[in-house]
Amino acid sequence: MIGSIIKRIVALLVGLKETMGYFLGSTVFGKPVTQMYPEEKRTPYPRFHGLHKLLRDENGKEKCVACSLCAAVCPAQCITVEADENEQNEKFARLYQIDISRCIFCGYCVEACPVGALLLTGDYELAEYTRAGMVYTKERLLRD
C-alpha cells in the first residue's frame, strides 16, 4: 500500500520535473525567438502543401489533358476544368481555375492526376486584397 503511494509520488515528481524543464526553457523565462518575416522567410517542411502549379513537359507544352479527375476528387469543389481539342485532336484544358480561398490543400488533386500535370509547391504567401485575386487561372498556374 505504502509502496504504491511512493511510486505514484515519484511518477508525479518525474512528470513535474519534465514539465518545469519545458516551462523554464520556453520563451517565458528564456530568450524569445523572433523571426523577421518579410526579410527572413521560413523554409517549409518537405511534405508541406502550398500553392498549386501546373507543369509543362520537356517541349514546353502544358501537361494537363483536361481529364477533370482533379476536379472530381476535390473535396472542396474548388477546381474548374473545361476541355477543348486542338488541330491534332489532342485534349487540353481551355479553362483551368482553382479558387485558393476554398482550397483545403489536401493534395488529392495531385494524387488523382494521371499525367502528373499538377504540383503543390512550398509557396505559402497567398494573401490577396480581393476575392477575385484568389482565383488562380491556368496562365497564372503555369507561370514559373
Short mmCIF file of C-alpha atoms in Angstrom, two decimals:
data_model
loop_
_atom_site.label_atom_id
_atom_site.label_comp_id
_atom_site.label_asym_id
_atom_site.label_seq_id
_atom_site.Cartn_x
_atom_site.Cartn_y
_atom_site.Cartn_z
CA MET A 1 0.00 0.00 0.00
CA ILE A 2 2.68 2.49 1.02
CA GLY A 3 4.89 1.26 -1.86
CA SER A 4 2.22 2.11 -4.45
CA ILE A 5 1.75 5.58 -2.94
CA ILE A 6 5.50 6.21 -3.10
CA LYS A 7 5.57 5.02 -6.75
CA ARG A 8 2.75 7.45 -7.59
CA ILE A 9 4.50 10.35 -5.87
CA VAL A 10 7.77 9.54 -7.68
CA ALA A 11 5.93 9.37 -11.03
CA LEU A 12 4.26 12.71 -10.24
CA LEU A 13 7.59 14.33 -9.39
CA VAL A 14 9.21 12.98 -12.58
CA GLY A 15 6.33 14.41 -14.61
CA LEU A 16 6.56 17.77 -12.85
CA LYS A 17 10.31 17.86 -13.45
CA GLU A 18 9.74 17.30 -17.17
CA THR A 19 7.01 19.95 -17.29
CA MET A 20 9.12 22.51 -15.43
CA GLY A 21 12.04 21.82 -17.77
CA TYR A 22 9.86 22.73 -20.78
CA PHE A 23 8.40 25.72 -18.96
CA LEU A 24 11.74 27.16 -17.89
CA GLY A 25 13.28 26.59 -21.32
CA SER A 26 10.39 28.27 -23.11
CA THR A 27 10.10 31.92 -24.11
CA VAL A 28 8.57 32.78 -20.73
CA PHE A 29 11.94 32.73 -18.99
CA GLY A 30 14.29 32.11 -21.92
CA LYS A 31 15.30 34.28 -24.83
CA PRO A 32 12.41 34.83 -27.27
CA VAL A 33 12.80 33.61 -30.81
CA THR A 34 11.92 36.36 -33.25
CA GLN A 35 11.90 35.87 -36.98
CA MET A 36 11.91 38.99 -39.11
CA TYR A 37 9.29 37.66 -41.53
CA PRO A 38 9.38 39.71 -44.69
CA GLU A 39 13.18 39.64 -44.78
CA GLU A 40 13.68 36.14 -43.36
CA LYS A 41 11.29 33.59 -44.79
CA ARG A 42 10.92 30.25 -43.11
CA THR A 43 11.63 27.06 -45.01
CA PRO A 44 8.54 24.86 -45.10
CA TYR A 45 8.71 21.18 -44.31
CA PRO A 46 9.35 18.88 -47.31
CA ARG A 47 5.80 17.49 -47.24
CA PHE A 48 4.16 20.92 -46.94
CA HIS A 49 1.23 21.52 -49.32
CA GLY A 50 1.36 25.07 -50.61
CA LEU A 51 0.36 26.84 -53.79
CA HIS A 52 -0.61 24.80 -56.85
CA LYS A 53 1.42 24.79 -60.04
CA LEU A 54 0.65 23.38 -63.48
CA LEU A 55 3.64 21.73 -65.11
CA ARG A 56 4.91 21.66 -68.69
CA ASP A 57 6.63 18.80 -70.46
CA GLU A 58 10.18 18.95 -71.82
CA ASN A 59 8.92 20.57 -75.06
CA GLY A 60 7.27 23.42 -73.17
CA LYS A 61 3.74 22.16 -73.82
CA GLU A 62 1.37 22.03 -70.85
CA LYS A 63 0.88 18.53 -69.46
CA CYS A 64 -2.79 18.85 -68.48
CA VAL A 65 -5.06 16.76 -70.73
CA ALA A 66 -8.29 18.10 -69.17
CA CYS A 67 -9.43 14.75 -67.79
CA SER A 68 -11.13 16.58 -64.88
CA LEU A 69 -10.09 13.94 -62.36
CA CYS A 70 -8.62 16.65 -60.13
CA ALA A 71 -11.95 18.47 -60.10
CA ALA A 72 -13.86 15.25 -59.44
CA VAL A 73 -11.72 14.22 -56.48
CA CYS A 74 -11.51 17.68 -54.86
CA PRO A 75 -13.48 17.64 -51.58
CA ALA A 76 -13.77 21.45 -51.55
CA GLN A 77 -15.04 21.60 -55.16
CA CYS A 78 -12.66 24.48 -55.89
CA ILE A 79 -11.25 23.30 -59.25
CA THR A 80 -12.94 24.11 -62.56
CA VAL A 81 -11.78 22.41 -65.78
CA GLU A 82 -13.22 22.85 -69.27
CA ALA A 83 -11.77 20.75 -72.07
CA ASP A 84 -11.18 21.56 -75.72
CA GLU A 85 -9.34 19.95 -78.66
CA ASN A 86 -6.59 21.40 -80.83
CA GLU A 87 -5.89 20.78 -84.53
CA GLN A 88 -4.10 17.48 -83.77
CA ASN A 89 -7.22 16.24 -81.89
CA GLU A 90 -5.38 16.39 -78.57
CA LYS A 91 -7.37 17.37 -75.50
CA PHE A 92 -6.21 20.35 -73.49
CA ALA A 93 -7.67 22.50 -70.73
CA ARG A 94 -9.25 25.55 -72.30
CA LEU A 95 -10.22 26.75 -68.82
CA TYR A 96 -8.43 25.66 -65.65
CA GLN A 97 -9.14 27.56 -62.44
CA ILE A 98 -8.51 26.92 -58.76
CA ASP A 99 -10.24 29.01 -56.13
CA ILE A 100 -7.50 29.12 -53.49
CA SER A 101 -9.83 30.67 -50.92
CA ARG A 102 -11.86 27.44 -50.90
CA CYS A 103 -8.95 25.00 -51.24
CA ILE A 104 -8.03 22.90 -48.20
CA PHE A 105 -4.61 21.91 -49.65
CA CYS A 106 -5.22 18.20 -49.17
CA GLY A 107 -3.21 17.11 -52.23
CA TYR A 108 -5.89 14.78 -53.64
CA CYS A 109 -5.78 16.65 -56.96
CA VAL A 110 -2.06 15.88 -57.33
CA GLU A 111 -2.58 12.22 -56.50
CA ALA A 112 -5.50 11.88 -58.93
CA CYS A 113 -3.72 13.42 -61.93
CA PRO A 114 -2.81 10.59 -64.35
CA VAL A 115 -0.16 12.59 -66.23
CA GLY A 116 1.48 14.41 -63.31
CA ALA A 117 0.45 17.85 -64.52
CA LEU A 118 -0.24 19.34 -61.10
CA LEU A 119 2.12 20.01 -58.20
CA LEU A 120 1.75 21.54 -54.75
CA THR A 121 4.73 23.81 -54.16
CA GLY A 122 6.16 25.16 -50.92
CA ASP A 123 4.89 28.69 -51.55
CA TYR A 124 2.81 29.81 -48.56
CA GLU A 125 2.35 33.51 -49.28
CA LEU A 126 -1.18 33.53 -50.67
CA ALA A 127 -2.61 36.81 -49.39
CA GLU A 128 -4.66 38.89 -51.82
CA TYR A 129 -6.67 42.08 -51.50
CA THR A 130 -9.76 40.83 -53.34
CA ARG A 131 -11.61 37.55 -53.68
CA ALA A 132 -11.12 37.66 -57.42
CA GLY A 133 -7.37 37.59 -56.82
CA MET A 134 -7.76 34.25 -55.04
CA VAL A 135 -8.95 32.56 -58.25
CA TYR A 136 -5.85 31.22 -59.98
CA THR A 137 -6.25 30.82 -63.74
CA LYS A 138 -4.33 28.44 -65.98
CA GLU A 139 -1.94 31.18 -67.10
CA ARG A 140 -1.16 32.11 -63.51
CA LEU A 141 -0.63 28.46 -62.50
CA LEU A 142 1.70 27.84 -65.47
CA ARG A 143 3.98 30.74 -64.52
CA ASP A 144 7.37 29.78 -63.13
#
